[in-house]
Amino acid sequence: MLATQEEPGRLHAREQDDTMRTEIGDLFLTPFGDPSNLINQRGGIFVLQGGPGTGKTFQLEEAKRLAIASNSLCLHATGFHEEHEVPFSAFEQFIHVPGIPDTVRSAVWRLVRRTTSATPSGLAPAHLLQDLFSALVAAAKHTGMVILIDDAQYLDADSHSCLLYLARRAQSHNITLVVACSPDAFCDGVGDWLDLLALPGVCLLKATGLRENDVRTLLERALGAEEATRLADPVHRISGGNPALAAALVRDLRVAGSIEPETPVPVGDAFRTAYLAGLAHHPCLARTVQALAVLGDDATPARAAQLLGSRPREIAKHIAALECAGFLDEGGFRHPTVPGAVLGMLGAERASLHRRAAALLVAEGAPALAVAQHLLAAQERPDASLVPVLRRAWRQLLVAGQTDRALACLRLADQAELGEEQRADITAELVHTLVSVDPLAAEPEVGRLLAAARAGRADCRALRLLVAWLLWFGRRDRAREVLVQLAETCDPSHMDDGKRELSALIGCLWPEVLGDPAVRDYFRTAQDSTLATRHGATAIPPSRTAVVHSGRLRHLVSPVAATEWSDDHEAAGRPPASADMDARPFWNSDLAAVLELMQEGETTLADRLCEERLTRLPADEFPARHAWLAALRGHVRWNLGDPRTASECAQSALALLDEQGWGVAVGLPLSVLVSAHTLMGDPSRAARYLERPVPDEMWDSSFGPLYRIALGCYLLETGRPDMALNEFLACAPKGEDRPADPLGCSGWRAHAAEAYLALGEPEQARRMADAELLRGDRPTDARGRALRILAEVDAPEHRRAHLEEAERTLRGAHSRLPLAQVLAQLSQVDLADGHTRTARARRKEALSLATACGAPHRLRSPASPLDEPLAPPRPAWAEGGQPAATGPAPRRATGAGGLTEAEWRVASLAAAHRSNRQIAAQLYITVSTVEQHLTRVYRKLSVRRRSDLPGLLGVEGQSHC
């Protein structure tokens, strides 16, 4: 049954294929007209001239079919490039034509057999030619004869001579001769085809290519009228009007199915196969096309001629023939997929052509990238003279963000015969490039560079790169060794910006390393004096890559450092590299500016800088650099009190770079993720990040305190304040010379104060909060949290002052979630004081900020005022460390009158001598509602005035404050 059901489908497919073949046949016949005209004339010479795929072979096949159908004798042969030196190789094919008369076969056989190597080429014995012609005339006398020769440009000299002999005599008899050849029949020096064209009565037919309407007709019957109208122009343009290419493209379209609007026409296997097949029968044209494909964008007829060792005029003729056939357009390819297919034809010869193309471009002084692409394609050991070209190309590719190709240039240069110093330079450039992709991948090259440094062959930039890499992975001893060598061998004033940026990285990773006396003098310069005086000898010097003026970032990247990675300083005096992607190590152009902004309190500008760099930096080309920037921005957003964005940035950073590639810096994204998820109420997810392994060296680096604070916050959140306090106290700087917060204010003292408060030690909490406040008056998140602690532990009358100062501080620091918590507390104070409108405004802003940060649960919403009076979220502390008496008056049992809970609260506040307006403000109700509740209370308790309530309710009178 299944076979029966499928039969109609198979029949339909067969009918479609037959229709397709018919339409394709019409296409191939279009350039030359009706082949029946060639057969019906019974005598004459026709020369079909056209490029690859223009329908010459199809025209001959159709003429052959018509000749056989009309009972004419048909002899056919094809010239082959591989056989053009074999005598009579084309005429020998006549022997194997079915139905050939024995007389003709014998005459051909005698001609082929009697022709020996002793006979001069092209001079067949006259009597044998006469015998052959006589046999042909006799055979054609009654039925007529058609002789078809395809690819005649490849005929051997003997066949060519014999063909001319027959052509001079055929027109007087019933013999039709049809010869097909390429537009340029002289490329192989086979013979002078002008002799044939000069014969009287010869008809020359040239292929003209298909018109767009012809292509539309084919598309309409294959895909429908609508698709044909839409696709006719692109199909005609890609195929160049070549019948074979147009037919192949239609096949690809049928395989692809429906094509969406605005979608490029698919060029598939059928088109590529037809393109290569057309070239296969024309080696001269194929060689020209291959040369153009190898040269790529640098292709010109002159260069292609030099590449092939040909004459420019000859190559120009080939290009003209290919353009006429639709294979090229203005000397270039019509579709970008074609050059790759052409190059696939080359095989082993491809490397040789690329090598010669590189030499040709070098001789012309072409750009480094143009030369390098051929050297990379050849993949052969380059000459030492080409190494500078590869290094220039490396730098340009790195600036363009093409790290894979940039690395390939260096790897190829590293294979050349080089001196030791030049080898060290290339090794340093390899390390420099790899650290932007994956710092761990640079380890083998770092070993080579270390050996070169110990041998005294590494320059200052290589030594700085080594220091950075070694400290990144916590190898401090070796880093100190290289730093001492750097200080001893390099002029402190040389490459000052690069030196300052290295100092910023060291200060971020291991600040105490800068305390070595030999290293200290190297990093201390006139430009560093201001900050050195402010922070001491081991402080992080300013990079000056960012200058804050009038609240705006005026300058982000130092133009001096952009030239640091130029070989032999050849880039001096040139415009600096791009500010977004340049040839410097990723910490140079990213870290120093961000650190300076954070240390100056310009956290929002630091966030803008990170965000701008991330949007312009391709993560797929610079994963390590992008990951480092994302982690930095996560840390900045955390300092701005935005845990949601901070966690997103840190998560993307971890996804870009393997944990092992992070080195000690893995503490940065992990600390952000642990802190953020803890604050957003997801401690279980924070615990999963805490389970990830970290290198032992991280604990002693600057990322150790960040990680400990995150761990401490997690412990505090999960009910272990004693363990949390230990983590916070462990963040205290070891030694007076070490800056505690190289990545900005971590605020470990404020965190410790919160832990002390949770442990019931308010005086210790006050001491830690005061210590945090003594660190300066600059607005920071840590200062705001310290003020919140003081609001908890100070006397109640100081609570509002501390919270209002915390609000101003946190607004200045742009710290959103801590600000939301302070606003929520201030709203309660306002409510207690009867400032209802202010309380609601602050509460609304607090909820908006907390929701935007993904932590609305951090604002403990007070119960409805109709349920219970509002109380402070935490108890205030009176003198002696005991909780002060705060909160609502104790509830008393109601009398038989049965007051409701709402009535009881209104009555209690009225008994405490609160006015109706104050009661309404505290309970979030209207004054009219208060009056209605009091009316019902008076009726139920049988009283007439407010002064009777305290005795009935058992509430002590309180003075209003």
Tab-separated table of C-alpha atoms in Angstrom, residues 175-552:
chain	number	residue	atom	x	y	z
A	175	ILE	CA	29.350	17.443	-45.143
A	176	THR	CA	28.572	19.843	-42.250
A	177	LEU	CA	31.452	20.687	-39.909
A	178	VAL	CA	30.679	22.179	-36.473
A	179	VAL	CA	33.643	23.230	-34.323
A	180	ALA	CA	33.261	24.501	-30.746
A	181	CYS	CA	36.096	26.393	-29.060
A	182	SER	CA	36.736	28.931	-26.337
A	183	PRO	CA	36.958	32.651	-27.117
A	184	ASP	CA	40.726	32.447	-26.808
A	185	ALA	CA	41.918	29.525	-28.906
A	186	PHE	CA	45.586	30.525	-28.775
A	187	CYS	CA	46.558	30.082	-25.114
A	188	ASP	CA	48.230	26.698	-25.615
A	189	GLY	CA	49.897	27.432	-28.975
A	190	VAL	CA	48.067	24.574	-30.687
A	191	GLY	CA	47.729	26.252	-34.057
A	192	ASP	CA	46.511	29.291	-35.878
A	193	TRP	CA	42.719	29.121	-35.864
A	194	LEU	CA	42.574	32.106	-38.167
A	195	ASP	CA	43.135	29.663	-41.026
A	196	LEU	CA	39.784	28.092	-40.231
A	197	LEU	CA	37.953	31.369	-39.722
A	198	ALA	CA	39.418	32.717	-43.001
A	199	LEU	CA	37.774	29.991	-45.105
A	200	PRO	CA	34.947	31.195	-47.353
A	201	GLY	CA	31.449	30.649	-45.952
A	202	VAL	CA	32.485	29.965	-42.366
A	203	CYS	CA	29.759	31.014	-39.941
A	204	LEU	CA	30.997	32.261	-36.547
A	205	LEU	CA	28.434	32.009	-33.734
A	206	LYS	CA	29.294	33.677	-30.402
A	207	ALA	CA	27.579	33.043	-27.066
A	208	THR	CA	25.796	36.150	-25.790
A	209	GLY	CA	24.658	34.910	-22.398
A	210	LEU	CA	21.160	34.799	-20.952
A	211	ARG	CA	19.003	37.810	-20.390
A	212	GLU	CA	17.203	38.403	-17.116
A	213	ASN	CA	13.903	37.439	-18.748
A	214	ASP	CA	15.376	34.056	-19.722
A	215	VAL	CA	16.356	33.450	-16.108
A	216	ARG	CA	12.927	34.571	-14.913
A	217	THR	CA	11.282	32.060	-17.217
A	218	LEU	CA	13.373	29.233	-15.797
A	219	LEU	CA	12.651	30.327	-12.217
A	220	GLU	CA	8.939	30.661	-12.895
A	221	ARG	CA	8.559	27.054	-14.020
A	222	ALA	CA	10.764	25.786	-11.192
A	223	LEU	CA	9.569	27.922	-8.260
A	224	GLY	CA	6.480	29.833	-9.352
A	225	ALA	CA	5.773	33.301	-10.703
A	226	GLU	CA	6.080	35.185	-7.406
A	227	GLU	CA	9.463	33.728	-6.508
A	228	ALA	CA	10.656	34.175	-10.096
A	229	THR	CA	9.903	37.896	-10.050
A	230	ARG	CA	11.727	38.355	-6.754
A	231	LEU	CA	14.763	36.179	-7.512
A	232	ALA	CA	15.352	36.824	-11.218
A	233	ASP	CA	17.661	39.794	-10.652
A	234	PRO	CA	19.951	38.242	-7.996
A	235	VAL	CA	20.117	34.896	-9.823
A	236	HIS	CA	21.000	36.620	-13.090
A	237	ARG	CA	23.577	38.765	-11.312
A	238	ILE	CA	25.267	35.853	-9.521
A	239	SER	CA	25.269	33.594	-12.585
A	240	GLY	CA	26.342	36.363	-14.961
A	241	GLY	CA	23.858	35.040	-17.521
A	242	ASN	CA	25.840	31.821	-17.835
A	243	PRO	CA	23.372	28.993	-18.643
A	244	ALA	CA	25.223	26.337	-16.657
A	245	LEU	CA	25.611	28.544	-13.596
A	246	ALA	CA	22.020	29.805	-13.760
A	247	ALA	CA	20.681	26.256	-14.020
A	248	ALA	CA	22.852	25.143	-11.093
A	249	LEU	CA	21.672	28.060	-8.981
A	250	VAL	CA	18.058	27.142	-9.670
A	251	ARG	CA	18.812	23.618	-8.463
A	252	ASP	CA	20.227	25.040	-5.244
A	253	LEU	CA	17.082	27.112	-4.811
A	254	ARG	CA	14.885	24.060	-5.232
A	255	VAL	CA	16.899	22.201	-2.613
A	256	ALA	CA	16.750	25.160	-0.198
A	257	GLY	CA	12.978	25.444	-0.513
A	258	SER	CA	11.168	28.664	0.340
A	259	ILE	CA	13.440	31.716	0.618
A	260	GLU	CA	12.400	34.469	2.985
A	261	PRO	CA	12.353	38.051	1.708
A	262	GLU	CA	15.604	39.942	2.266
A	263	THR	CA	17.404	36.579	2.531
A	264	PRO	CA	20.442	36.198	0.227
A	265	VAL	CA	20.137	33.688	-2.590
A	266	PRO	CA	21.713	30.435	-1.372
A	267	VAL	CA	24.759	29.370	-3.330
A	268	GLY	CA	25.149	25.665	-2.750
A	269	ASP	CA	26.962	22.604	-4.010
A	270	ALA	CA	25.298	22.630	-7.419
A	271	PHE	CA	26.520	26.126	-8.233
A	272	ARG	CA	30.052	25.525	-6.941
A	273	THR	CA	30.264	22.234	-8.818
A	274	ALA	CA	29.104	23.843	-12.059
A	275	TYR	CA	31.621	26.651	-11.616
A	276	LEU	CA	34.539	24.282	-11.084
A	277	ALA	CA	33.364	21.918	-13.821
A	278	GLY	CA	33.291	24.758	-16.302
A	279	LEU	CA	36.886	25.616	-15.448
A	280	ALA	CA	38.036	22.011	-15.574
A	281	HIS	CA	37.900	21.964	-19.395
A	282	HIS	CA	39.764	25.247	-19.692
A	283	PRO	CA	43.084	24.972	-17.810
A	284	CYS	CA	44.344	28.370	-18.972
A	285	LEU	CA	41.229	30.113	-17.720
A	286	ALA	CA	41.276	28.015	-14.559
A	287	ARG	CA	44.837	29.112	-13.800
A	288	THR	CA	43.838	32.747	-14.155
A	289	VAL	CA	40.840	32.281	-11.871
A	290	GLN	CA	43.037	30.514	-9.311
A	291	ALA	CA	45.552	33.349	-9.378
A	292	LEU	CA	42.762	35.867	-8.769
A	293	ALA	CA	41.425	33.769	-5.891
A	294	VAL	CA	44.883	33.526	-4.308
A	295	LEU	CA	45.511	37.266	-4.604
A	296	GLY	CA	42.076	38.105	-3.225
A	297	ASP	CA	41.464	41.821	-2.720
A	298	ASP	CA	44.926	42.584	-4.083
A	299	ALA	CA	44.242	40.935	-7.437
A	300	THR	CA	45.060	42.820	-10.633
A	301	PRO	CA	45.807	41.448	-14.124
A	302	ALA	CA	49.432	42.540	-13.769
A	303	ARG	CA	49.858	40.783	-10.415
A	304	ALA	CA	48.101	37.665	-11.662
A	305	ALA	CA	50.462	37.604	-14.646
A	306	GLN	CA	53.494	37.914	-12.372
A	307	LEU	CA	52.158	35.208	-10.105
A	308	LEU	CA	51.684	32.799	-13.027
A	309	GLY	CA	54.757	33.847	-14.960
A	310	SER	CA	52.571	34.910	-17.917
A	311	ARG	CA	52.220	38.034	-19.976
A	312	PRO	CA	49.779	40.660	-18.650
A	313	ARG	CA	48.126	40.884	-22.055
A	314	GLU	CA	47.405	37.163	-22.054
A	315	ILE	CA	45.910	37.305	-18.542
A	316	ALA	CA	43.807	40.292	-19.569
A	317	LYS	CA	42.394	38.256	-22.476
A	318	HIS	CA	41.569	35.398	-20.129
A	319	ILE	CA	39.804	37.743	-17.725
A	320	ALA	CA	37.812	39.227	-20.612
A	321	ALA	CA	36.761	35.743	-21.718
A	322	LEU	CA	35.713	34.849	-18.169
A	323	GLU	CA	33.717	38.046	-17.839
A	324	CYS	CA	32.002	37.320	-21.138
A	325	ALA	CA	31.117	33.852	-19.884
A	326	GLY	CA	29.745	35.227	-16.602
A	327	PHE	CA	32.418	33.685	-14.386
A	328	LEU	CA	33.835	37.080	-13.389
A	329	ASP	CA	32.510	40.611	-13.103
A	330	GLU	CA	34.900	43.518	-13.619
A	331	GLY	CA	37.810	41.259	-12.858
A	332	GLY	CA	36.319	40.015	-9.593
A	333	PHE	CA	34.135	37.171	-8.415
A	334	ARG	CA	30.381	37.514	-8.484
A	335	HIS	CA	29.822	35.767	-5.145
A	336	PRO	CA	32.017	35.583	-2.018
A	337	THR	CA	31.770	31.786	-1.743
A	338	VAL	CA	33.402	31.202	-5.128
A	339	PRO	CA	37.062	32.026	-4.240
A	340	GLY	CA	37.065	29.441	-1.468
A	341	ALA	CA	35.807	26.766	-3.858
A	342	VAL	CA	38.435	27.752	-6.422
A	343	LEU	CA	41.218	27.583	-3.838
A	344	GLY	CA	40.053	24.100	-2.931
A	345	MET	CA	41.027	22.999	-6.463
A	346	LEU	CA	44.664	23.893	-5.925
A	347	GLY	CA	45.813	21.207	-3.529
A	348	ALA	CA	49.555	21.227	-2.865
A	349	GLU	CA	50.122	24.041	-5.332
A	350	ARG	CA	48.179	26.455	-3.166
A	351	ALA	CA	51.011	26.992	-0.658
A	352	SER	CA	53.469	27.746	-3.435
A	353	LEU	CA	51.160	30.332	-4.991
A	354	HIS	CA	50.586	32.051	-1.642
A	355	ARG	CA	54.314	32.147	-0.966
A	356	ARG	CA	54.947	33.730	-4.373
A	357	ALA	CA	52.082	36.166	-3.817
A	358	ALA	CA	53.638	37.249	-0.501
A	359	ALA	CA	57.002	37.840	-2.169
A	360	LEU	CA	55.310	39.792	-4.933
A	361	LEU	CA	53.490	42.074	-2.484
A	362	VAL	CA	56.585	42.596	-0.352
A	363	ALA	CA	58.478	43.727	-3.444
A	364	GLU	CA	55.694	46.223	-4.152
A	365	GLY	CA	55.704	47.541	-0.573
A	366	ALA	CA	52.148	46.372	0.095
A	367	PRO	CA	50.588	46.710	3.598
A	368	ALA	CA	51.685	44.190	6.216
A	369	LEU	CA	48.228	42.626	6.528
A	370	ALA	CA	48.080	41.897	2.798
A	371	VAL	CA	51.436	40.110	2.951
A	372	ALA	CA	50.702	38.313	6.199
A	373	GLN	CA	47.516	36.704	4.922
A	374	HIS	CA	49.502	34.948	2.189
A	375	LEU	CA	52.226	33.861	4.594
A	376	LEU	CA	49.574	32.423	6.908
A	377	ALA	CA	47.864	30.651	4.025
A	378	ALA	CA	51.168	29.152	2.845
A	379	GLN	CA	52.015	27.890	6.374
A	380	GLU	CA	55.670	27.526	5.467
A	381	ARG	CA	58.632	28.555	7.579
A	382	PRO	CA	59.122	32.242	6.772
A	383	ASP	CA	62.368	33.954	5.989
A	384	ALA	CA	63.726	36.128	8.798
A	385	SER	CA	63.276	39.187	6.595
A	386	LEU	CA	59.504	38.659	6.725
A	387	VAL	CA	59.286	38.610	10.537
A	388	PRO	CA	58.897	42.416	10.850
A	389	VAL	CA	55.990	42.215	8.417
A	390	LEU	CA	54.318	39.530	10.522
A	391	ARG	CA	54.830	41.558	13.684
A	392	ARG	CA	53.289	44.660	12.149
A	393	ALA	CA	50.349	42.581	10.992
A	394	TRP	CA	50.045	41.131	14.516
A	395	ARG	CA	49.684	44.564	16.035
A	396	GLN	CA	47.099	45.706	13.489
A	397	LEU	CA	45.072	42.529	13.925
A	398	LEU	CA	45.170	42.880	17.693
A	399	VAL	CA	43.883	46.431	17.480
A	400	ALA	CA	41.155	45.181	15.143
A	401	GLY	CA	40.138	42.536	17.683
A	402	GLN	CA	41.186	39.536	15.572
A	403	THR	CA	43.193	37.746	18.246
A	404	ASP	CA	43.232	34.353	16.530
A	405	ARG	CA	44.852	35.732	13.378
A	406	ALA	CA	47.156	37.913	15.451
A	407	LEU	CA	48.392	34.857	17.343
A	408	ALA	CA	48.822	32.974	14.068
A	409	CYS	CA	51.135	35.731	12.796
A	410	LEU	CA	53.309	35.483	15.899
A	411	ARG	CA	53.391	31.682	15.848
A	412	LEU	CA	54.539	31.770	12.234
A	413	ALA	CA	57.170	34.422	12.980
A	414	ASP	CA	58.421	32.287	15.851
A	415	GLN	CA	59.319	29.541	13.339
A	416	ALA	CA	61.862	31.733	11.525
A	417	GLU	CA	65.609	31.730	12.126
A	418	LEU	CA	65.920	34.562	14.656
A	419	GLY	CA	68.407	36.059	17.033
A	420	GLU	CA	67.911	35.548	20.753
A	421	GLU	CA	66.717	39.088	21.469
A	422	GLN	CA	64.267	39.078	18.582
A	423	ARG	CA	62.989	35.680	19.725
A	424	ALA	CA	62.442	37.121	23.204
A	425	ASP	CA	60.486	40.029	21.714
A	426	ILE	CA	58.181	37.659	19.865
A	427	THR	CA	57.749	35.521	22.977
A	428	ALA	CA	56.731	38.608	24.940
A	429	GLU	CA	54.218	39.511	22.263
A	430	LEU	CA	52.791	35.993	22.413
A	431	VAL	CA	52.362	36.290	26.185
A	432	HIS	CA	50.865	39.725	25.777
A	433	THR	CA	48.268	38.454	23.282
A	434	LEU	CA	47.424	35.254	25.135
A	435	VAL	CA	46.660	37.012	28.411
A	436	SER	CA	43.825	38.862	26.664
A	437	VAL	CA	42.371	35.511	25.660
A	438	ASP	CA	43.257	33.194	28.546
A	439	PRO	CA	46.139	34.062	30.915
A	440	LEU	CA	46.691	30.402	31.780
A	441	ALA	CA	47.311	29.568	28.103
A	442	ALA	CA	50.351	31.844	28.204
A	443	GLU	CA	52.183	29.691	30.777
A	444	PRO	CA	54.485	27.867	28.293
A	445	GLU	CA	55.490	31.165	26.721
A	446	VAL	CA	56.020	32.695	30.167
A	447	GLY	CA	58.562	29.959	30.901
A	448	ARG	CA	60.465	30.870	27.740
A	449	LEU	CA	60.289	34.565	28.580
A	450	LEU	CA	61.558	33.961	32.116
A	451	ALA	CA	64.565	32.128	30.722
A	452	ALA	CA	65.226	35.027	28.361
A	453	ALA	CA	64.916	37.498	31.248
A	454	ARG	CA	67.438	35.610	33.367
A	455	ALA	CA	69.787	35.615	30.403
A	456	GLY	CA	69.409	39.388	30.121
A	457	ARG	CA	67.612	39.287	26.752
A	458	ALA	CA	64.225	40.670	27.858
A	459	ASP	CA	63.495	44.389	27.548
A	460	CYS	CA	61.568	46.562	29.996
A	461	ARG	CA	58.140	45.890	28.514
A	462	ALA	CA	58.727	42.123	28.675
A	463	LEU	CA	59.840	42.382	32.310
A	464	ARG	CA	56.728	44.373	33.215
A	465	LEU	CA	54.585	41.790	31.469
A	466	LEU	CA	56.272	38.999	33.422
A	467	VAL	CA	55.662	40.771	36.741
A	468	ALA	CA	51.985	41.186	35.963
A	469	TRP	CA	51.503	37.567	34.903
A	470	LEU	CA	53.393	36.139	37.884
A	471	LEU	CA	51.428	38.216	40.376
A	472	TRP	CA	48.165	37.337	38.623
A	473	PHE	CA	48.827	33.713	39.536
A	474	GLY	CA	50.220	34.485	42.994
A	475	ARG	CA	53.881	33.690	42.272
A	476	ARG	CA	55.237	36.525	44.387
A	477	ASP	CA	58.796	35.301	44.846
A	478	ARG	CA	59.497	35.134	41.131
A	479	ALA	CA	57.642	38.399	40.615
A	480	ARG	CA	59.915	40.124	43.161
A	481	GLU	CA	62.924	38.686	41.380
A	482	VAL	CA	61.807	40.144	38.058
A	483	LEU	CA	60.786	43.437	39.708
A	484	VAL	CA	64.260	43.876	41.161
A	485	GLN	CA	65.737	43.204	37.722
A	486	LEU	CA	63.302	45.716	36.240
A	487	ALA	CA	64.312	48.367	38.765
A	488	GLU	CA	68.017	47.728	38.197
A	489	THR	CA	68.043	47.639	34.404
A	490	CYS	CA	65.294	50.017	33.270
A	491	ASP	CA	65.301	53.782	33.407
A	492	PRO	CA	62.494	54.894	35.775
A	493	SER	CA	61.503	57.687	33.407
A	494	HIS	CA	61.113	55.341	30.412
A	495	MET	CA	57.540	54.560	29.384
A	496	ASP	CA	56.193	56.324	32.456
A	497	ASP	CA	52.530	55.631	31.758
A	498	GLY	CA	53.100	51.940	31.277
A	499	LYS	CA	55.051	51.886	34.519
A	500	ARG	CA	52.286	53.636	36.446
A	501	GLU	CA	49.679	51.258	35.082
A	502	LEU	CA	51.784	48.294	36.125
A	503	SER	CA	51.994	49.851	39.566
A	504	ALA	CA	48.207	50.090	39.622
A	505	LEU	CA	47.920	46.385	38.855
A	506	ILE	CA	50.461	45.473	41.524
A	507	GLY	CA	48.599	47.626	44.020
A	508	CYS	CA	45.395	45.848	43.083
A	509	LEU	CA	46.883	42.370	43.422
A	510	TRP	CA	49.697	42.524	46.017
A	511	PRO	CA	50.228	46.069	47.369
A	512	GLU	CA	52.964	45.008	49.795
A	513	VAL	CA	55.213	44.100	46.875
A	514	LEU	CA	55.615	47.825	46.221
A	515	GLY	CA	57.197	48.224	49.654
A	516	ASP	CA	60.534	46.748	48.561
A	517	PRO	CA	63.046	49.650	48.651
A	518	ALA	CA	64.540	48.697	45.291
A	519	VAL	CA	61.102	48.657	43.719
A	520	ARG	CA	59.801	51.754	45.491
A	521	ASP	CA	62.259	54.109	43.821
A	522	TYR	CA	61.463	52.709	40.401
A	523	PHE	CA	57.773	53.501	40.731
A	524	ARG	CA	58.179	56.841	42.476
A	525	THR	CA	58.382	59.634	39.861
A	526	ALA	CA	57.596	63.294	39.739
A	527	GLN	CA	54.132	62.520	38.425
A	528	ASP	CA	53.504	60.210	41.387
A	529	SER	CA	54.555	62.668	44.072
A	530	THR	CA	51.093	64.008	44.881
A	531	LEU	CA	49.504	60.652	45.565
A	532	ALA	CA	52.660	59.273	47.140
A	533	THR	CA	52.578	62.094	49.659
A	534	ARG	CA	48.938	61.451	50.326
A	535	HIS	CA	49.039	57.690	50.771
A	536	GLY	CA	52.646	56.838	51.509
A	537	ALA	CA	55.319	55.139	49.494
A	538	THR	CA	53.386	51.991	48.744
A	539	ALA	CA	50.151	53.621	47.643
A	540	ILE	CA	48.864	52.976	44.155
A	541	PRO	CA	50.176	55.780	41.917
A	542	PRO	CA	47.610	57.503	39.709
A	543	SER	CA	47.501	56.459	36.100
A	544	ARG	CA	46.157	59.858	35.048
A	545	THR	CA	44.324	58.018	32.304
A	546	ALA	CA	41.181	59.516	33.737
A	547	VAL	CA	40.686	63.076	34.833
A	548	VAL	CA	37.490	64.172	36.508
A	549	HIS	CA	36.442	67.727	35.815
A	550	SER	CA	33.039	69.201	36.546
A	551	GLY	CA	31.608	65.740	37.129
A	552	ARG	CA	32.584	64.453	33.680
